[in-house]
PDB file of C-alpha atoms and ligand atoms in Angstrom:
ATOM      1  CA  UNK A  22      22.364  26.895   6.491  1.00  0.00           C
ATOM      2  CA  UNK A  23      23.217  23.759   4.201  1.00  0.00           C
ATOM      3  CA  UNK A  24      23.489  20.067   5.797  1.00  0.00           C
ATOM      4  CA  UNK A  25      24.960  17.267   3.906  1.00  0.00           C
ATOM      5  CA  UNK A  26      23.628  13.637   5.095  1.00  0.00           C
ATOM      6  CA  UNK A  27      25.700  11.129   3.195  1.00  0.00           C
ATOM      7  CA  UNK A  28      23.699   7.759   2.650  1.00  0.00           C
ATOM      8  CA  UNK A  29      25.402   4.809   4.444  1.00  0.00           C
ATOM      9  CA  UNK A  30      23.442   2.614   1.785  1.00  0.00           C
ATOM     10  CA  UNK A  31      27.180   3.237  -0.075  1.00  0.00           C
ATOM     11  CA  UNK A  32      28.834   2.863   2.668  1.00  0.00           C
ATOM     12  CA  UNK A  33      30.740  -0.817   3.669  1.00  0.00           C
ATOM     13  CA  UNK A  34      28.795  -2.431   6.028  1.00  0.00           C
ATOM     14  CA  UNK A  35      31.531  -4.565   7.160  1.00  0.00           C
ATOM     15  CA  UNK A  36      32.754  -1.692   9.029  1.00  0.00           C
ATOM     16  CA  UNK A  37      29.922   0.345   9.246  1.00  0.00           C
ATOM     17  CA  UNK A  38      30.949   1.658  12.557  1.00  0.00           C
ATOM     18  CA  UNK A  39      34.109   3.131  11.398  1.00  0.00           C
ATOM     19  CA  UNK A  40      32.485   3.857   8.380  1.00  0.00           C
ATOM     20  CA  UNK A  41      29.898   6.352  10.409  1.00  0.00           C
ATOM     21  CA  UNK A  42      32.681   7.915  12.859  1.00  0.00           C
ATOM     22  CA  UNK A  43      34.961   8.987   9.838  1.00  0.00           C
ATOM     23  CA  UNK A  44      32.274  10.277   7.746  1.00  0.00           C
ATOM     24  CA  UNK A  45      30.576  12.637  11.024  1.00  0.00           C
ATOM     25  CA  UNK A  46      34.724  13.098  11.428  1.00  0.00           C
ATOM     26  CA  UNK A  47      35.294  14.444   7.589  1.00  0.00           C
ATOM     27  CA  UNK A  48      32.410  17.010   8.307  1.00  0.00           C
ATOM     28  CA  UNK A  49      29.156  15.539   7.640  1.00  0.00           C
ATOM     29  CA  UNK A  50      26.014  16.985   9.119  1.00  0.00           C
ATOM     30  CA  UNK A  51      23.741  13.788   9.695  1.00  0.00           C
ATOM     31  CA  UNK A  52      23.448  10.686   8.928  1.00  0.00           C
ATOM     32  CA  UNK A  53      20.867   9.071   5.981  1.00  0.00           C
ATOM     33  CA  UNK A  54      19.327   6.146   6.971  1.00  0.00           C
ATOM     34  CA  UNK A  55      17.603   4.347   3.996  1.00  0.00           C
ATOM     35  CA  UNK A  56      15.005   1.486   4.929  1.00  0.00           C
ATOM     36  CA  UNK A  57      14.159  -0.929   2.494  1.00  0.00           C
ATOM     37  CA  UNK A  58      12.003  -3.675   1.987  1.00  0.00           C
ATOM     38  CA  UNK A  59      11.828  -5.606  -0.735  1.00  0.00           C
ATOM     39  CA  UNK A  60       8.360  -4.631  -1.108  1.00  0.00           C
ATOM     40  CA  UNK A  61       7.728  -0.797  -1.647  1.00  0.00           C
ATOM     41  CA  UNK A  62      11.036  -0.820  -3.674  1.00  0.00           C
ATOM     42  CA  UNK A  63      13.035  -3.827  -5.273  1.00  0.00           C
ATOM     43  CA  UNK A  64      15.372  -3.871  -2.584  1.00  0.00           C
ATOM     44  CA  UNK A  65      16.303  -4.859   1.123  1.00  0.00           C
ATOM     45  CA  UNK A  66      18.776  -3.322   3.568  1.00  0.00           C
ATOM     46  CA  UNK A  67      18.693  -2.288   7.506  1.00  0.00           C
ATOM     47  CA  UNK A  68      16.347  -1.856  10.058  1.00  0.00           C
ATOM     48  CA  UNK A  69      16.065  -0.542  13.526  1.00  0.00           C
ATOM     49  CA  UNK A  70      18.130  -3.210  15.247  1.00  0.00           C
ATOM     50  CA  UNK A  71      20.932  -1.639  12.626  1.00  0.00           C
ATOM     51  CA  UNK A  72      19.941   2.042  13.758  1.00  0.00           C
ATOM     52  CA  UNK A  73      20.248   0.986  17.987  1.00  0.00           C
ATOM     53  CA  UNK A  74      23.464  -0.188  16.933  1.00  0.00           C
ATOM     54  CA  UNK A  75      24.918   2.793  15.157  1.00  0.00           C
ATOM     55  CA  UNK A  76      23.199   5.286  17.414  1.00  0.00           C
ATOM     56  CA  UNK A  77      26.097   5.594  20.273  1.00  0.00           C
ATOM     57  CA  UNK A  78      28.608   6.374  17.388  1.00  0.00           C
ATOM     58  CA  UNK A  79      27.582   9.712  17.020  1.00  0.00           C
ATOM     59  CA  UNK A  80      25.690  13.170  18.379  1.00  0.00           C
ATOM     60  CA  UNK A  81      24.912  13.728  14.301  1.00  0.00           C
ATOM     61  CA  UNK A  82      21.087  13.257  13.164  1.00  0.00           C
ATOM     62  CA  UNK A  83      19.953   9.934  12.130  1.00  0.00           C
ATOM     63  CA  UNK A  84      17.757  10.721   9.347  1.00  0.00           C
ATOM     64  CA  UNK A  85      15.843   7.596   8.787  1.00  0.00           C
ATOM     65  CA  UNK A  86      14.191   7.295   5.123  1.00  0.00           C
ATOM     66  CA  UNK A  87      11.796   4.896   5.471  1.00  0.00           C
ATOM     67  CA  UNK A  88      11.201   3.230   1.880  1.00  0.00           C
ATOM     68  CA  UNK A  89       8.147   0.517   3.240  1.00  0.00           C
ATOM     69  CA  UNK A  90       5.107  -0.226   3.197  1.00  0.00           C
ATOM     70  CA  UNK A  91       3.047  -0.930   5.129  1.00  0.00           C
ATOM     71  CA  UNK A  92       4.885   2.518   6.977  1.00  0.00           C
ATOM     72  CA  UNK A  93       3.101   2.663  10.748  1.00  0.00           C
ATOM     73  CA  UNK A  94       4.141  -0.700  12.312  1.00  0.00           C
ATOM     74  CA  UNK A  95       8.270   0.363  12.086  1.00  0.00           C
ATOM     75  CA  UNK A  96       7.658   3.937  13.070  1.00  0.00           C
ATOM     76  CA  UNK A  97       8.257   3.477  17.263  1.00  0.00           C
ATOM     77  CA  UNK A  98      10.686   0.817  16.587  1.00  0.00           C
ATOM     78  CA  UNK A  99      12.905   3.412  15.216  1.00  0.00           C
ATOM     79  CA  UNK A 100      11.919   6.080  17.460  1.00  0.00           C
ATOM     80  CA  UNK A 101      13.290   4.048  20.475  1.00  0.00           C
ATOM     81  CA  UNK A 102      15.997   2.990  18.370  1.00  0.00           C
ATOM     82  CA  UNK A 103      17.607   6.767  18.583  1.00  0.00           C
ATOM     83  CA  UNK A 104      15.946   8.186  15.115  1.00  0.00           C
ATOM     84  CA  UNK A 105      15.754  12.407  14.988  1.00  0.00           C
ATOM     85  CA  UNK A 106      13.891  12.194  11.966  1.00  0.00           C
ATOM     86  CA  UNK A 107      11.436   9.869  10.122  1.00  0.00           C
ATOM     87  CA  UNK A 108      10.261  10.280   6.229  1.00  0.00           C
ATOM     88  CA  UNK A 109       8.412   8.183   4.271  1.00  0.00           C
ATOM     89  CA  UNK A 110       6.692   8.205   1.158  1.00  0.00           C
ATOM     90  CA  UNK A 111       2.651   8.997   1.262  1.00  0.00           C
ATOM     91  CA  UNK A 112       1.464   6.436  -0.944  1.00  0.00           C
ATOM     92  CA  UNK A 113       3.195   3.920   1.489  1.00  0.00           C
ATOM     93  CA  UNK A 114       0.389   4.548   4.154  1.00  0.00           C
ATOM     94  CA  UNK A 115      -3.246   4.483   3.948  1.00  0.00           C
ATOM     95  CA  UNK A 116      -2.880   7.237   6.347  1.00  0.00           C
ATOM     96  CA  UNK A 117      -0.595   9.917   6.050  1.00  0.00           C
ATOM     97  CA  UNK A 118      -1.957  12.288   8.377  1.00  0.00           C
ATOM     98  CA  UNK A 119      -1.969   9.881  11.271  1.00  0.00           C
ATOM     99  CA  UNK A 120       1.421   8.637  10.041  1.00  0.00           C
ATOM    100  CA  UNK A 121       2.958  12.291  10.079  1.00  0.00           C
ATOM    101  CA  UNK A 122       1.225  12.490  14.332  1.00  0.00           C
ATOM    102  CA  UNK A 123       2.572   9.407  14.713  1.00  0.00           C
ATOM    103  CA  UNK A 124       6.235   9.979  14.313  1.00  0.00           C
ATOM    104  CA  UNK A 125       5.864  13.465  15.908  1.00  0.00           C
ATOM    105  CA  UNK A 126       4.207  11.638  18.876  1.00  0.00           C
ATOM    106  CA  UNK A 127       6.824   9.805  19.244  1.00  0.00           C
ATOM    107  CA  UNK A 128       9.930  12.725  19.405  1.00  0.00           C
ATOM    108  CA  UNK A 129      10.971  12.269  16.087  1.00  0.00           C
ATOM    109  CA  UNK A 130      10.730  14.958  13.237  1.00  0.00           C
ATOM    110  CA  UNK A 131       8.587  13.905  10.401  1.00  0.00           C
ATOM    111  CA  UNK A 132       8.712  14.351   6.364  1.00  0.00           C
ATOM    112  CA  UNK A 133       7.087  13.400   3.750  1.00  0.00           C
ATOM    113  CA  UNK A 134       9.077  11.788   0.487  1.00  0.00           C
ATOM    114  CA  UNK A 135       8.317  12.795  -3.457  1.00  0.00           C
ATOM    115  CA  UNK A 136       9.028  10.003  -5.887  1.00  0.00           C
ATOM    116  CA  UNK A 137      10.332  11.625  -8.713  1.00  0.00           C
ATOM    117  CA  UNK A 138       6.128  11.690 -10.457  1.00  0.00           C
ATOM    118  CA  UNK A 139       4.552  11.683  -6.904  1.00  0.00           C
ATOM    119  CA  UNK A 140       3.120  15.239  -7.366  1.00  0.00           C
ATOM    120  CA  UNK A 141       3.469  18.009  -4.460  1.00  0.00           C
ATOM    121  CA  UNK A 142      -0.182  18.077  -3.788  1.00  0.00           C
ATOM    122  CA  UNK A 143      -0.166  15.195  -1.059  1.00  0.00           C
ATOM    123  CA  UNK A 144       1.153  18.475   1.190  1.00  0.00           C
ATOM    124  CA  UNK A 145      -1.971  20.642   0.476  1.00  0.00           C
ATOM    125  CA  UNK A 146      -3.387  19.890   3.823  1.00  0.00           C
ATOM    126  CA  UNK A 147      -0.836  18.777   6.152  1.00  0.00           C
ATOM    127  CA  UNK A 148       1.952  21.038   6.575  1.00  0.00           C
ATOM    128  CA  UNK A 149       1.427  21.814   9.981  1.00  0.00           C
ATOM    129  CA  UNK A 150       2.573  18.647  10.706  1.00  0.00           C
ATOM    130  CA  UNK A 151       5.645  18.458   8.581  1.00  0.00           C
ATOM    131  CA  UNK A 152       9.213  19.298   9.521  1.00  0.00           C
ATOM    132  CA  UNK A 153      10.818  18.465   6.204  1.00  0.00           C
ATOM    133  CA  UNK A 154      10.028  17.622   2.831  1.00  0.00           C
ATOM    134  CA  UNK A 155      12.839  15.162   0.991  1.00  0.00           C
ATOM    135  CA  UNK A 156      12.499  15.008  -2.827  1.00  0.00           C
ATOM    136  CA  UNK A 157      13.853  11.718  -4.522  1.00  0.00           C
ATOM    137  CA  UNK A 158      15.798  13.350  -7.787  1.00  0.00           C
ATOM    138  CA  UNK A 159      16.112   9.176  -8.648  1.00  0.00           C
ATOM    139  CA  UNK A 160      13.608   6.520  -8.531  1.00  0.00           C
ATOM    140  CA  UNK A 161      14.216   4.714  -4.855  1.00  0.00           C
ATOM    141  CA  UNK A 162      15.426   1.726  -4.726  1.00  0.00           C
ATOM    142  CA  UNK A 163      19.244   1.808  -5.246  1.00  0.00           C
ATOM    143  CA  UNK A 164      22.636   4.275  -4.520  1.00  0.00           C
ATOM    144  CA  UNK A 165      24.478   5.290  -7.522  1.00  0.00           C
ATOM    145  CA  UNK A 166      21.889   6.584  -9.957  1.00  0.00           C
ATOM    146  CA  UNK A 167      21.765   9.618 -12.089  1.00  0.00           C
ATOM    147  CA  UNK A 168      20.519  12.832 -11.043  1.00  0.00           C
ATOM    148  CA  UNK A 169      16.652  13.331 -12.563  1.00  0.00           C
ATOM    149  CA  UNK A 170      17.206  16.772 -14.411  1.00  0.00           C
ATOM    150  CA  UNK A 171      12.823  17.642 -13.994  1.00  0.00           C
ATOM    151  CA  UNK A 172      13.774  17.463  -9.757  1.00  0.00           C
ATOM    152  CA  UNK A 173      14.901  21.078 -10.230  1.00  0.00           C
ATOM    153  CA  UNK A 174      11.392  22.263 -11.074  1.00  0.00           C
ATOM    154  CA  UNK A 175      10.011  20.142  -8.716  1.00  0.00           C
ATOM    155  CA  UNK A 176      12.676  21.817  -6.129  1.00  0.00           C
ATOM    156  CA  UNK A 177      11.385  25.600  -7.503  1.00  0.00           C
ATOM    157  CA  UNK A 178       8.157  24.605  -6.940  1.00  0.00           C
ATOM    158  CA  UNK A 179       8.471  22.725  -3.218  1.00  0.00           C
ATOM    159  CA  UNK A 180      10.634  26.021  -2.759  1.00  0.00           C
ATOM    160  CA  UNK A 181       8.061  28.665  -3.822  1.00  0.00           C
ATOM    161  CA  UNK A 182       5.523  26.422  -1.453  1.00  0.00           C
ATOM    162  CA  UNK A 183       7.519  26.335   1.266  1.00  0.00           C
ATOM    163  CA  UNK A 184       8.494  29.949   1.362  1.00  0.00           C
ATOM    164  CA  UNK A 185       4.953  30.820   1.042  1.00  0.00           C
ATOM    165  CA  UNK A 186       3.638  28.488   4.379  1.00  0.00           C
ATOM    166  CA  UNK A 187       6.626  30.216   6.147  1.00  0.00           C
ATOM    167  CA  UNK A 188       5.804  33.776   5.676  1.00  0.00           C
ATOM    168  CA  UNK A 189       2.323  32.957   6.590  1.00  0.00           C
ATOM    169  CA  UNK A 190       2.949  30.539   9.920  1.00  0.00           C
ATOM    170  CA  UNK A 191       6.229  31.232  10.813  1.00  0.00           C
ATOM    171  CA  UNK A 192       7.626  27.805  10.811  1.00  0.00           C
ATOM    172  CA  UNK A 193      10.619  26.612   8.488  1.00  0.00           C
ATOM    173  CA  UNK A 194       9.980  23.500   7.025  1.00  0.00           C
ATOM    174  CA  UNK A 195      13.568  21.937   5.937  1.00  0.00           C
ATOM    175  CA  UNK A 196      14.092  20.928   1.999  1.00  0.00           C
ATOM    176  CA  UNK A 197      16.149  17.735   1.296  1.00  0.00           C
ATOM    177  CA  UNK A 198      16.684  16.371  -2.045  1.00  0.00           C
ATOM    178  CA  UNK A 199      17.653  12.823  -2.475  1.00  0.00           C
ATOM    179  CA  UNK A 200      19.556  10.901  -5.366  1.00  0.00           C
ATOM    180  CA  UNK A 201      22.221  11.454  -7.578  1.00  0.00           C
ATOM    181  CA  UNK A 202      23.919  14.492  -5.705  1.00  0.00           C
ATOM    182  CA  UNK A 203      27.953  15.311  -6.182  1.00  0.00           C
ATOM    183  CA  UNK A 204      30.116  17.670  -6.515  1.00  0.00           C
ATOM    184  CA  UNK A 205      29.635  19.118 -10.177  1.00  0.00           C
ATOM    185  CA  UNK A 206      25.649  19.659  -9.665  1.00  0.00           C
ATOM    186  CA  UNK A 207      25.169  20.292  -5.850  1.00  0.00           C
ATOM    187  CA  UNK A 208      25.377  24.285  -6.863  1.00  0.00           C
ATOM    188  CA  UNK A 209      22.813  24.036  -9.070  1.00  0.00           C
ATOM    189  CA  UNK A 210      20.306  21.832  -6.928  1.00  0.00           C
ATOM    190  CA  UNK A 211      21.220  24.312  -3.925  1.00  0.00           C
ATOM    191  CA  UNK A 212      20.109  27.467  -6.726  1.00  0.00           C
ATOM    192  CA  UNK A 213      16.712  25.672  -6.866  1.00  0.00           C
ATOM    193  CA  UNK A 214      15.959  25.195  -3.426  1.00  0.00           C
ATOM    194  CA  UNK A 215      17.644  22.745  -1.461  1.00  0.00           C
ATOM    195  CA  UNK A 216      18.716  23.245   2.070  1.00  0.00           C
ATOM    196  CA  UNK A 217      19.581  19.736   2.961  1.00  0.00           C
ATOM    197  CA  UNK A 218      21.633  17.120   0.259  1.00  0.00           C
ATOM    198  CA  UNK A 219      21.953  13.275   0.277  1.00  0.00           C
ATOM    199  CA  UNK A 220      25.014  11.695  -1.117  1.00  0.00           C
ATOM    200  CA  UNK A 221      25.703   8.193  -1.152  1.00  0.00           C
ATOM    201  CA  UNK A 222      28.010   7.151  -3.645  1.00  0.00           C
ATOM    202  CA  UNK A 223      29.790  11.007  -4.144  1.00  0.00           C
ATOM    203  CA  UNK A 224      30.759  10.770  -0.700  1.00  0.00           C
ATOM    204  CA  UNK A 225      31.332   6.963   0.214  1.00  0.00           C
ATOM    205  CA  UNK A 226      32.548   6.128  -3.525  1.00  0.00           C
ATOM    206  CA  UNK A 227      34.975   8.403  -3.496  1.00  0.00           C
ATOM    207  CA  UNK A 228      36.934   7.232  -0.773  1.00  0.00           C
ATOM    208  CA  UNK A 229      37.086   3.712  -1.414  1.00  0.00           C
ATOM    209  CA  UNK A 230      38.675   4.187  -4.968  1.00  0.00           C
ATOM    210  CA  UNK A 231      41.788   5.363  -3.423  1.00  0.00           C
ATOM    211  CA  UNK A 232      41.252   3.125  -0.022  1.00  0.00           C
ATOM    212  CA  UNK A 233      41.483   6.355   1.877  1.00  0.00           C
ATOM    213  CA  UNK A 234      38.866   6.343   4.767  1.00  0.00           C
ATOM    214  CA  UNK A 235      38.155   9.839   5.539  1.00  0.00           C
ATOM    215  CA  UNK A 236      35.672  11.495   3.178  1.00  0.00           C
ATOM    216  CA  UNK A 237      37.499  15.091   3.804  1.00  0.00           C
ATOM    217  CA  UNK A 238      37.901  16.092   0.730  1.00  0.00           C
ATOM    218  CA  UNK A 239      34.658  14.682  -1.309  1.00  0.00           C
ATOM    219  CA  UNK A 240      32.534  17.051   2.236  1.00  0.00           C
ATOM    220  CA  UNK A 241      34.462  20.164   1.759  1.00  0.00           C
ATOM    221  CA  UNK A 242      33.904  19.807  -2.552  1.00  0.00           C
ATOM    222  CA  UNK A 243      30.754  19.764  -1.757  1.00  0.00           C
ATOM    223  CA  UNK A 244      30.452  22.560   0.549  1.00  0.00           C
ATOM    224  CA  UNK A 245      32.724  24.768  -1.636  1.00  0.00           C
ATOM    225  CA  UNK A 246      30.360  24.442  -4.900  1.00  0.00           C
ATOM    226  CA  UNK A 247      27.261  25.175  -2.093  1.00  0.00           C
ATOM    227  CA  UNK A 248      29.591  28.246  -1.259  1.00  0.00           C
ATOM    228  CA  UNK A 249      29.229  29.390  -5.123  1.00  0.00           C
ATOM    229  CA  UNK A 250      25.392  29.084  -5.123  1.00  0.00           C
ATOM    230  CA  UNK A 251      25.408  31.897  -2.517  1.00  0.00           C
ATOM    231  CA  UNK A 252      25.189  30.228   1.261  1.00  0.00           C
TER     232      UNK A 252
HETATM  233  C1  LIG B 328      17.811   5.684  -2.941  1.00  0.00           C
HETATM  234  C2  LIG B 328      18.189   6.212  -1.578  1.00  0.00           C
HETATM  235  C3  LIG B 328      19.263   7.208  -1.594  1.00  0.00           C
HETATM  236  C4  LIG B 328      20.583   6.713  -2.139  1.00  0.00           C
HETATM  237  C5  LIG B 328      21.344   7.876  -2.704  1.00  0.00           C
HETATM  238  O1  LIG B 328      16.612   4.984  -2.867  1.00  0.00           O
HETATM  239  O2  LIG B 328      17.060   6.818  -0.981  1.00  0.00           O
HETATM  240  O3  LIG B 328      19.444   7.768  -0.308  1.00  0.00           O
HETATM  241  O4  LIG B 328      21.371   6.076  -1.191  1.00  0.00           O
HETATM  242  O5  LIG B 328      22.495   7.391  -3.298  1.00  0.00           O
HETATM  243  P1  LIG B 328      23.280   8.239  -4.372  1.00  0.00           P
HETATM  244  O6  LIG B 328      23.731   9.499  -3.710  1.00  0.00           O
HETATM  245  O7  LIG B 328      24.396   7.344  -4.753  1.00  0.00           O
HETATM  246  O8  LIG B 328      22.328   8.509  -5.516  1.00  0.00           O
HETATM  247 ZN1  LIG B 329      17.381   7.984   0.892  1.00  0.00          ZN
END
């Protein structure tokens, strides 16, 4: 019912193999993928040739969060590279209908991403070809921010919309919620309306305090306060 995808934008990429095998190991769902390009946002990190790489590692998800613009030209690079799903943020395309058929034609499931004052109305006429809706509760750009406290109405509302398309088509589109998750809020962001959490820095920070590389104890916090908000 709940899926935690821990970023590996926190985790240490000089053993991001090991890295991805412990975390999947400790209990984690999938596996965020954030894609940046110095360019949409402020900062640069990994591309396909990073997700081919990673992709025998593990049977989780690879949930790639593309954060680039312009967004159509990487799409079937990371489709071939082993993605499952693709987001990216509408005002990164000129096209976000044809971006949104694009990563469906290629086997991937596709989202669309909500800056923290993108509003909800870019889904008004394309839900039919959305699988999952990710809501940034920081601005993108960076791991290890604070938790935007307005992203809980913004989750309510997504919520309300999302419950509304399902009762009427019959499809369940997912709800993912991006930045700024741990342990002491998750309950409360799961009360609003998320189904799927992000955590970079909760789960990969945790471990490397105490130079312990399992992340058993950070996923099963987490999964006990999503236990209080009524799984
Ligand atoms: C931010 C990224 C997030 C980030 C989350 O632009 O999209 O996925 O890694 O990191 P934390 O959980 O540390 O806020
Ligand atoms: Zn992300």
């Amino acid at each position: 019912m709940f899926r935690i995808a821990p970023s590996i934008l926190s985790a240490n990429f000089a053993k991001l193999g090991e890295e991805i095998t412990n975390v999947i190991a400790s209990g984690a769902d999938w596996i965020h993928f954030d894609v940046m390009d110095n360019h949409y946002v402020p900062n640069l990190t990994i591309g396909p040739m990073v997700c081919e790489a990673i992709r025998p590692l593990t049977q989780a998800p690879i949930d790639v969060h593309l954060m680039v613009e312009p967004v159509d030209r990487i799409v079937p690079d990371f489709a071939k590279a082993g993605a499952n799903l693709i987001t990216f943020h509408p005002e990164a395309s000129g096209h976000v209908d044809r971006t949104l058929g694009l990563i469906r034609e290629h086997g991937c499931q596709a989202g669309l991403v909500f800056n923290p004052a993108t509003p909800l109305s870019y889904l008004d006429y394309v839900l039919d070809k959305v699988d999952i809706v990710l809501l940034m509760s920081v601005n993108p750009g960076f791991g290890g921010q604070k938790f935007i406290p307005a992203a809980l109405d913004k989750l309510r509302e997504a919520r309300a919309r999302l419950d509304a398309y399902e009762a009427r088509s019959g499809r369940h589109i997912l709800l993912e919620i991006d930045g700024g998750v741990k342990v002491d809020n998750i309950a409360a962001i799961a009360a609003a309306g998320a189904d799927t959490f992000v955590a970079g820095s909760a789960v990969f920070g945790a471990a490397r305090e105490t130079d312990v590389h399992r992340y058993d104890s950070v996923i099963a916090g987490l999964r006990r306060e999503l236990a209080k908000a009524g799984a």
